[in-house]
Short mmCIF file of C-alpha atoms (C1' of nucleotides) in Angstrom, two decimals:
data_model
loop_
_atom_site.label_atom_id
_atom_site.label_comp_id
_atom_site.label_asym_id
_atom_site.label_seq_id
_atom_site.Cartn_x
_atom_site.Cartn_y
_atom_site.Cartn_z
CA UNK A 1 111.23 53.40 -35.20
CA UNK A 2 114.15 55.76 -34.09
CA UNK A 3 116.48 56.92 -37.36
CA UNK A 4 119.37 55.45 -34.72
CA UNK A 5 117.81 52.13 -34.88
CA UNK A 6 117.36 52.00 -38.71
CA UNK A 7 120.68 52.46 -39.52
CA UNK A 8 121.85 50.21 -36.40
CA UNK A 9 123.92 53.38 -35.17
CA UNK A 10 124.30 53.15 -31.17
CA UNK A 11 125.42 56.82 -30.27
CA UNK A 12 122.28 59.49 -30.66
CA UNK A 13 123.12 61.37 -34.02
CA UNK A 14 123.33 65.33 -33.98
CA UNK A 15 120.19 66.76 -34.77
CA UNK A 16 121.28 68.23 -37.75
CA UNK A 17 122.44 64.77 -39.08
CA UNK A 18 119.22 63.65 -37.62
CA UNK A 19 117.10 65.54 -39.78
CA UNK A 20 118.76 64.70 -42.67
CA UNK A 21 118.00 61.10 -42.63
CA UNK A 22 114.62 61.23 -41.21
CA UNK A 23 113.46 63.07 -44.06
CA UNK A 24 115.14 60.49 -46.31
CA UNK A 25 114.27 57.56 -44.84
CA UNK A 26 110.42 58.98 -44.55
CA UNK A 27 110.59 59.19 -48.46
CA UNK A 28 112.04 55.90 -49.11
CA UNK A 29 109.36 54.00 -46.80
CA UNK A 30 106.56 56.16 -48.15
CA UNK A 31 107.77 55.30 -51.67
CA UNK A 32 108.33 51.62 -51.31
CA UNK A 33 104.85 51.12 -50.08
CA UNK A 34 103.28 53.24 -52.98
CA UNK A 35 105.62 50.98 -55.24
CA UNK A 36 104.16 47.84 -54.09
CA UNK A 37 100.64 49.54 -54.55
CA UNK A 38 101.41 50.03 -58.23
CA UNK A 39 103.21 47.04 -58.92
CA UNK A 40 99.93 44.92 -59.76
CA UNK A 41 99.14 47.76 -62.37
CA UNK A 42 103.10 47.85 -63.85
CA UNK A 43 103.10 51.46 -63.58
CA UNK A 44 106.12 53.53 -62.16
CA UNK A 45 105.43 56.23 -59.90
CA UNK A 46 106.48 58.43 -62.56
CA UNK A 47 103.97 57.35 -65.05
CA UNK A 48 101.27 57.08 -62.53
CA UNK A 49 102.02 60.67 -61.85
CA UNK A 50 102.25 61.74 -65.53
CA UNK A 51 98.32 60.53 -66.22
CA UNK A 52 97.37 61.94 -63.08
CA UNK A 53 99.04 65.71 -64.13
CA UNK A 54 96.76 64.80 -67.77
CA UNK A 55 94.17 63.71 -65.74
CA UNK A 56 94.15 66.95 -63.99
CA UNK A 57 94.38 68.63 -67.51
CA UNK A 58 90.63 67.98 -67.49
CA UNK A 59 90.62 67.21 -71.47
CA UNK A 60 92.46 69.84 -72.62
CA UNK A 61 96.43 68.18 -73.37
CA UNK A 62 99.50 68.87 -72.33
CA UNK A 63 102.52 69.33 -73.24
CA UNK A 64 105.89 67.68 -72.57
CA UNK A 65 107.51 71.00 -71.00
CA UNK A 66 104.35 71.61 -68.85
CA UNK A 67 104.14 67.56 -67.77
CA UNK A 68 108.03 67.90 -66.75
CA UNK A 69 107.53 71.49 -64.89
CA UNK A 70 104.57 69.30 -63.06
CA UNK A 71 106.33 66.32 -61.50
CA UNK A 72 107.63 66.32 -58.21
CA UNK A 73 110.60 64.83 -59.10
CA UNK A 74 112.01 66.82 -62.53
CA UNK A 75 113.08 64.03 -64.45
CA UNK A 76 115.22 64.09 -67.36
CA UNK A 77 113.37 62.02 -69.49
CA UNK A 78 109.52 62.68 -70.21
CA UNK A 79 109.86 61.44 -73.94
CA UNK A 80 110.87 58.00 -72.53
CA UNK A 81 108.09 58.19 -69.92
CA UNK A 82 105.40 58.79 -72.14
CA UNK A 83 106.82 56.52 -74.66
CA UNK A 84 106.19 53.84 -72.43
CA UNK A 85 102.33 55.26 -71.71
CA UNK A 86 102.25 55.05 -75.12
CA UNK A 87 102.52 51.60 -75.90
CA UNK A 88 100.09 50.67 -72.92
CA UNK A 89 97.87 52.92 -74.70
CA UNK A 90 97.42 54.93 -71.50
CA UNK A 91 97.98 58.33 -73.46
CA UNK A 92 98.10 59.80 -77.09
CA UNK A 93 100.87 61.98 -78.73
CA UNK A 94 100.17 64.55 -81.87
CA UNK A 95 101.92 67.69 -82.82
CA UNK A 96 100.49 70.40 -81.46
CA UNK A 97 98.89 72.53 -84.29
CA UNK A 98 100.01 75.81 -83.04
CA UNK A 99 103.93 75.36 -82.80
CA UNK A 100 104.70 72.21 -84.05
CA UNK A 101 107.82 72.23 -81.78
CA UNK A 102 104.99 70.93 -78.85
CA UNK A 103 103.45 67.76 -78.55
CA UNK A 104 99.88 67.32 -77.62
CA UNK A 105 99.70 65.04 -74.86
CA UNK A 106 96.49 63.39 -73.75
CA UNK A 107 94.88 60.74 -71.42
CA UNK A 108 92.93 58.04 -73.44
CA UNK A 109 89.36 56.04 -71.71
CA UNK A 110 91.74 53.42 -70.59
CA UNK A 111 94.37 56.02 -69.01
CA UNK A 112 91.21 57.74 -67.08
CA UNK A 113 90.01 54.21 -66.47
CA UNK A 114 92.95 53.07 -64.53
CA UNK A 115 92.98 55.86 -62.47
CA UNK A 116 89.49 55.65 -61.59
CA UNK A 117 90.57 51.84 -60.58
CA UNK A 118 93.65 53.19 -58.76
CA UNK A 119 91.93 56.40 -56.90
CA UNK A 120 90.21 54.38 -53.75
CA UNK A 121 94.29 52.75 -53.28
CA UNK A 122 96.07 56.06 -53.51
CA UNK A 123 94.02 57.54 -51.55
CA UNK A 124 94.20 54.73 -48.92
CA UNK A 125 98.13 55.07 -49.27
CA UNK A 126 97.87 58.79 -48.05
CA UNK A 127 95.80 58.69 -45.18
CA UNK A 128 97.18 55.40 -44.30
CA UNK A 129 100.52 57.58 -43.21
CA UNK A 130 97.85 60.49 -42.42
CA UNK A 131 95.99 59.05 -39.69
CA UNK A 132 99.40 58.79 -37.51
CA UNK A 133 98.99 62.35 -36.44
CA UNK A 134 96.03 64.39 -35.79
CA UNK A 135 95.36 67.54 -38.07
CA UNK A 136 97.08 70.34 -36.40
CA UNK A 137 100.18 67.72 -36.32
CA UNK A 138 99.72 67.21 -40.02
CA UNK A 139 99.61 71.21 -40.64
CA UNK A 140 102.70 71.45 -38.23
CA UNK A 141 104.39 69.13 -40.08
CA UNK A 142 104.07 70.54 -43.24
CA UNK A 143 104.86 73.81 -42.17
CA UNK A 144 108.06 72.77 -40.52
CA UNK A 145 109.10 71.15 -43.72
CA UNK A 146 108.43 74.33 -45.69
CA UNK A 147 110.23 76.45 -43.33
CA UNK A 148 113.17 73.40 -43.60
CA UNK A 149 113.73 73.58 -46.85
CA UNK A 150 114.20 77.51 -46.97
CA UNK A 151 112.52 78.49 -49.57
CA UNK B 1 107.78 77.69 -51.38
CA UNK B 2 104.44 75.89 -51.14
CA UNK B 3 104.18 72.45 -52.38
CA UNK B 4 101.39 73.46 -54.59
CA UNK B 5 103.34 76.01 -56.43
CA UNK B 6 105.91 73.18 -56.89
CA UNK B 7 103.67 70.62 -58.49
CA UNK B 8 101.86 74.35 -59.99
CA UNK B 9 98.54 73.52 -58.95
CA UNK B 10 95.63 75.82 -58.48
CA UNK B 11 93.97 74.34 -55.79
CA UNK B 12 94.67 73.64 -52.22
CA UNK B 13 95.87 69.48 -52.19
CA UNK B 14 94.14 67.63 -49.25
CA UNK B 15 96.21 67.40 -46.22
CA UNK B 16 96.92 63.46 -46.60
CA UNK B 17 98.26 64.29 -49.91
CA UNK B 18 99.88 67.75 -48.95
CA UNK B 19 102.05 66.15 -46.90
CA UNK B 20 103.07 62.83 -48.92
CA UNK B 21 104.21 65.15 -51.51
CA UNK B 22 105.98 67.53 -49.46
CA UNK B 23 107.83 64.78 -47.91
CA UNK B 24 108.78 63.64 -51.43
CA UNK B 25 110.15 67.17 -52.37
CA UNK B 26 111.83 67.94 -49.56
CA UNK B 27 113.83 64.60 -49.73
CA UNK B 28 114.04 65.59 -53.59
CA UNK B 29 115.40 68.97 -52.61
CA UNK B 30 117.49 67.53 -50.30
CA UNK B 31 119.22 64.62 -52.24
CA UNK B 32 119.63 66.95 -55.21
CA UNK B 33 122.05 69.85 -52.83
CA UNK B 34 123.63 66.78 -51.50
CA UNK B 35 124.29 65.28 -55.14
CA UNK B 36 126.06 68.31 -55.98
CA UNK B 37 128.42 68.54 -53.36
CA UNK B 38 130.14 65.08 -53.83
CA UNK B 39 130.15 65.81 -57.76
CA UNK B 40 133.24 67.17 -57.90
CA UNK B 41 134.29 64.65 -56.14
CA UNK B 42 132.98 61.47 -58.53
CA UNK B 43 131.08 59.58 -55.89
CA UNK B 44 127.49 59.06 -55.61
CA UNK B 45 125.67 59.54 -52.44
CA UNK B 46 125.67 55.74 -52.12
CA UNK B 47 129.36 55.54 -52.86
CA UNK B 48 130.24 58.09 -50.30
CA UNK B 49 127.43 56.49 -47.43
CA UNK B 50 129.29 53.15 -47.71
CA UNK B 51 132.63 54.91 -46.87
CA UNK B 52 130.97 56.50 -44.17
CA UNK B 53 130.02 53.37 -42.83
CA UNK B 54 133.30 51.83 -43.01
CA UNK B 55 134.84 54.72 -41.62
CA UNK B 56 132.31 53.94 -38.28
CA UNK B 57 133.53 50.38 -37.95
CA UNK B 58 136.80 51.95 -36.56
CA UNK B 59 139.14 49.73 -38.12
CA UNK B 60 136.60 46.72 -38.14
CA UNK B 61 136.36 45.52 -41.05
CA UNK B 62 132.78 45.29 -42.54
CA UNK B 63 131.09 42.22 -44.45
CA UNK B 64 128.97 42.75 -47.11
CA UNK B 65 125.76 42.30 -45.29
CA UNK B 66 126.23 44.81 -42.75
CA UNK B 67 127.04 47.41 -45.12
CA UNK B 68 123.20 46.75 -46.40
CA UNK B 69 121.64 47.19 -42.92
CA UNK B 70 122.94 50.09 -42.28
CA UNK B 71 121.94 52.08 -45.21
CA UNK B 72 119.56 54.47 -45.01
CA UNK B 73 117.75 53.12 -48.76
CA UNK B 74 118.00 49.04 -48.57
CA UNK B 75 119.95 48.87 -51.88
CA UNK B 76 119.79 45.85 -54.04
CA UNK B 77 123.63 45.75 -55.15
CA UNK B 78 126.08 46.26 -52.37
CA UNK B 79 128.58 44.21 -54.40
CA UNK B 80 128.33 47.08 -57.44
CA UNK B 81 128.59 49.69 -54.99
CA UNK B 82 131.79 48.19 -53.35
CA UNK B 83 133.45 47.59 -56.82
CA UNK B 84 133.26 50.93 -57.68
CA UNK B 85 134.95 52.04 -54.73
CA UNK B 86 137.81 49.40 -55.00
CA UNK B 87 138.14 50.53 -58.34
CA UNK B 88 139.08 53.82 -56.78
CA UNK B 89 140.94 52.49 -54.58
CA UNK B 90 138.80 53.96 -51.40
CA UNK B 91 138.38 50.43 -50.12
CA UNK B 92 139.29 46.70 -49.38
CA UNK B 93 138.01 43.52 -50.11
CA UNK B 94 139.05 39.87 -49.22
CA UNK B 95 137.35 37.14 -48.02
CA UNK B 96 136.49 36.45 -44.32
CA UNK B 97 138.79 34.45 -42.64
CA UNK B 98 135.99 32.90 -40.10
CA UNK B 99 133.80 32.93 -42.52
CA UNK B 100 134.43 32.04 -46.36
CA UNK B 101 131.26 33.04 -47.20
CA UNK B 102 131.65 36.34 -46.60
CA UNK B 103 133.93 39.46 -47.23
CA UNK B 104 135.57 42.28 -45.43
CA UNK B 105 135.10 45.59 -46.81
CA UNK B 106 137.67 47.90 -44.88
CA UNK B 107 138.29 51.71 -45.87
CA UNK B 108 141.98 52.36 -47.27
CA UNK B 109 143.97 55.63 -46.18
CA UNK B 110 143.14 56.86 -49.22
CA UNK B 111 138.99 56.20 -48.64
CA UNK B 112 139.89 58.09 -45.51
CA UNK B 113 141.61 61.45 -46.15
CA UNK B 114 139.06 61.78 -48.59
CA UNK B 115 135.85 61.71 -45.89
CA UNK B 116 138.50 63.89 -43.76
CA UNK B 117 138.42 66.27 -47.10
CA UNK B 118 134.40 66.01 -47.39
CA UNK B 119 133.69 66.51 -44.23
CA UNK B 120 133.49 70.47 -43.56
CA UNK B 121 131.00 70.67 -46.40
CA UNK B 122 128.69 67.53 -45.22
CA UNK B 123 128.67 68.86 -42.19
CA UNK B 124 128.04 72.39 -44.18
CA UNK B 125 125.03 70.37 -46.02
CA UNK B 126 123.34 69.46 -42.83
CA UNK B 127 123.22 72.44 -40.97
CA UNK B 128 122.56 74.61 -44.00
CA UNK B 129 118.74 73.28 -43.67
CA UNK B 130 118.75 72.70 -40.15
CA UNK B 131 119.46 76.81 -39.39
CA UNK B 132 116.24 77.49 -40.93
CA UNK B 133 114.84 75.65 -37.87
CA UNK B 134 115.09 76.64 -34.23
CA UNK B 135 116.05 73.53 -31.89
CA UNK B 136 112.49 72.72 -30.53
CA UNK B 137 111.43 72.51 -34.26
CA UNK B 138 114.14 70.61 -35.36
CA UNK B 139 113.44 68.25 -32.56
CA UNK B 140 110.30 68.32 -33.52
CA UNK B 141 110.18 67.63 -37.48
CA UNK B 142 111.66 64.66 -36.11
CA UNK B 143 109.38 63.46 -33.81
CA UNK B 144 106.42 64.11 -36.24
CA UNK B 145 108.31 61.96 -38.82
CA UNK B 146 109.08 59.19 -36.58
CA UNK B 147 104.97 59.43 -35.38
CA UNK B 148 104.42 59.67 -38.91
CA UNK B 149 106.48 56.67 -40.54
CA UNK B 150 103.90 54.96 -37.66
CA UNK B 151 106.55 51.95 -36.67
"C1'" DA C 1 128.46 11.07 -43.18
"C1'" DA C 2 125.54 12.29 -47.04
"C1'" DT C 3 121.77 15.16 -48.31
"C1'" DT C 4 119.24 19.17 -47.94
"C1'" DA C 5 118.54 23.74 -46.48
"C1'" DA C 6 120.14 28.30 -45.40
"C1'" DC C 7 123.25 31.98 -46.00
"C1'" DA C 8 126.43 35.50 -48.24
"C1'" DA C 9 127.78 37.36 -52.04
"C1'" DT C 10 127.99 37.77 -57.15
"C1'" DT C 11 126.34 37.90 -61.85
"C1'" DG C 12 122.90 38.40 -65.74
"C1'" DT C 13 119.46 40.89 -67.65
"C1'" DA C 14 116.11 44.11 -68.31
"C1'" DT C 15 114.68 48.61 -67.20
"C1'" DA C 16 115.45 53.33 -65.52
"C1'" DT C 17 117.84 57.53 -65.10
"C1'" DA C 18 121.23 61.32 -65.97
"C1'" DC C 19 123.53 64.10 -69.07
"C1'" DA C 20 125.02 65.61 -73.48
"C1'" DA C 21 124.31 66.04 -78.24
"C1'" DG C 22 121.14 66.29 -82.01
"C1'" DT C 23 116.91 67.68 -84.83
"C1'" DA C 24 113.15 70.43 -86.03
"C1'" DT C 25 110.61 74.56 -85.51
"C1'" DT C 26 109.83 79.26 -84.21
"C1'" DA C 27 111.48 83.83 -82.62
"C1'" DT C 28 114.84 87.50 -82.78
"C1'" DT C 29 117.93 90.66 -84.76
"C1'" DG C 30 121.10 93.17 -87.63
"C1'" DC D 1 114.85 88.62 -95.06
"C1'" DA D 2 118.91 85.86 -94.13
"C1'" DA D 3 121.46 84.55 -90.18
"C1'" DT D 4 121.47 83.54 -85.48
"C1'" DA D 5 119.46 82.34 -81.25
"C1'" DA D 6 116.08 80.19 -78.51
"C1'" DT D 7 112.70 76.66 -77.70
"C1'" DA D 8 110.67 71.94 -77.52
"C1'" DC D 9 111.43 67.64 -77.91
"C1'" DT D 10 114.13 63.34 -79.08
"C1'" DT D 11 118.02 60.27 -79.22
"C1'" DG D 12 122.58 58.21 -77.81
"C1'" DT D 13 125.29 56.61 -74.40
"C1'" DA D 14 126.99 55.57 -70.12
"C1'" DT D 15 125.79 54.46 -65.61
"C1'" DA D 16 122.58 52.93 -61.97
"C1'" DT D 17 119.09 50.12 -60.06
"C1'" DA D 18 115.80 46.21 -59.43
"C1'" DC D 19 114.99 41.46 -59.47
"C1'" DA D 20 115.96 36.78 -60.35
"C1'" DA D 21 119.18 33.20 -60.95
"C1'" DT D 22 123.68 31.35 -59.75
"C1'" DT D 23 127.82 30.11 -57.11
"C1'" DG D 24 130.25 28.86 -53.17
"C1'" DT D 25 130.16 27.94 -48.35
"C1'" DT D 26 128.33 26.64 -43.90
"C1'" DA D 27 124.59 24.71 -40.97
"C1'" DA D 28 120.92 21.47 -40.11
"C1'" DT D 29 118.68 17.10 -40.71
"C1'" DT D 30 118.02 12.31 -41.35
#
DNA sequence: AATTAACAATTGTATATACAAGTATTATTG
DNA sequence: CAATAATACTTGTATATACAATTGTTAATT
């Protein structure tokens, strides 16, 4: 569907403008779809994506400065986030023995568990979207959003 | 800068996935340059896309439910959005005279001048990122999204 | 015409997020 | 080595958002 259409506009949009929204309203429908994905498990994209940085960790545990530096989206709040892991005993919390400023952050058998049950689904998510354009479109894309953002 | 060194990862992320995430950052990257602009300004990016609907209706007043359609992200609570912006007095509200059931939302002077004030730098925002992009690959970011999204 | 269904918007509530301030620990420096 | 600064995390608070339930109004059905 046209970004025109979506937001019911019926004059073409400058391409500038254009861009702009795609990009947002790509997000938002990849997002609400990986939502409803994670929905059965009651697990927010942001805590799905903290055990899967712990997960990636590979046994050794994290902290809360390298979790945050991690996500995608920097969020303000990883106390709160893995508070909540917490008491779903999807991860465990101990002072770090070296500089008890840190916290030890870890994935528990149930944490890797649920991954292992999500995997086949996330990975379904991502290709799902994936198989709309062939590779070299997929590497184009990527490298148009690179050059986008300016970085 | 490469989605990998965003997220910090060592290894080179699938293609599927590549892209899901840098879709996600660049929105994130996006939103965030956005966000700042209208700060000084005390309007969220919600606040300040319902204005910019109104504004469109050219004098039409808008009821509630049309306001929802055409936002880019569906959001749940058009009536919170709207009393905000009454509060500021950017915008009317009274009930539809054909209709009791529903309300017209028009934009007040004051919702006006200040979209008149904002829009050099939205305009600013847009173009910032799209410079980094020639036309064809502007034009064609977009088509990739839209063949992406797969509607 | 009375009852039921559908529609448009609002409100309640629980959860999430953003931002600032606070606490504890370690590092720096005069 | 005491004082100060920096770091890592947590907590408070205000605001935002999601979702369900509610209210008021209009349309459809029997």
């Amino acid at each position: 569907m046209k970004i025109e259409k979506v937001i019911k506009s019926e004059t073409k949009l400058p391409l500038p403008k254009r861009t702009v929204l795609n990009i947002m309203y790509t997000q938002n429908v990849q997002a609400e779809s990986f939502n409803e994905l994670l929905k059965p498990y009651e697990l927010s994209p942001e805590q799905f994506n903290v055990l899967r940085i712990l997960r990636g960790q590979k046994g050794k545990p994290a902290n809360m400065c390298v979790i945050q530096e991690r996500m995608v989206a920097k969020t303000s709040n990883t106390t709160r986030l893995v508070d909540k892991l917490l008491l779903k005993e999807l991860v465990t919390r101990k002072v770090c023995s070296e500089n008890r400023r840190k916290m030890d952050i870890g994935i528990t058998k149930k944490g890797l568990d649920l991954l292992l049950e999500l995997d086949p689904k996330v990975q379904e998510h991502e290709t799902g979207y994936a198989k709309n354009l062939n590779e070299t479109e997929l590497e184009q894309l990527n490298l148009l959003l690179e050059k986008y953002r300016g970085e």
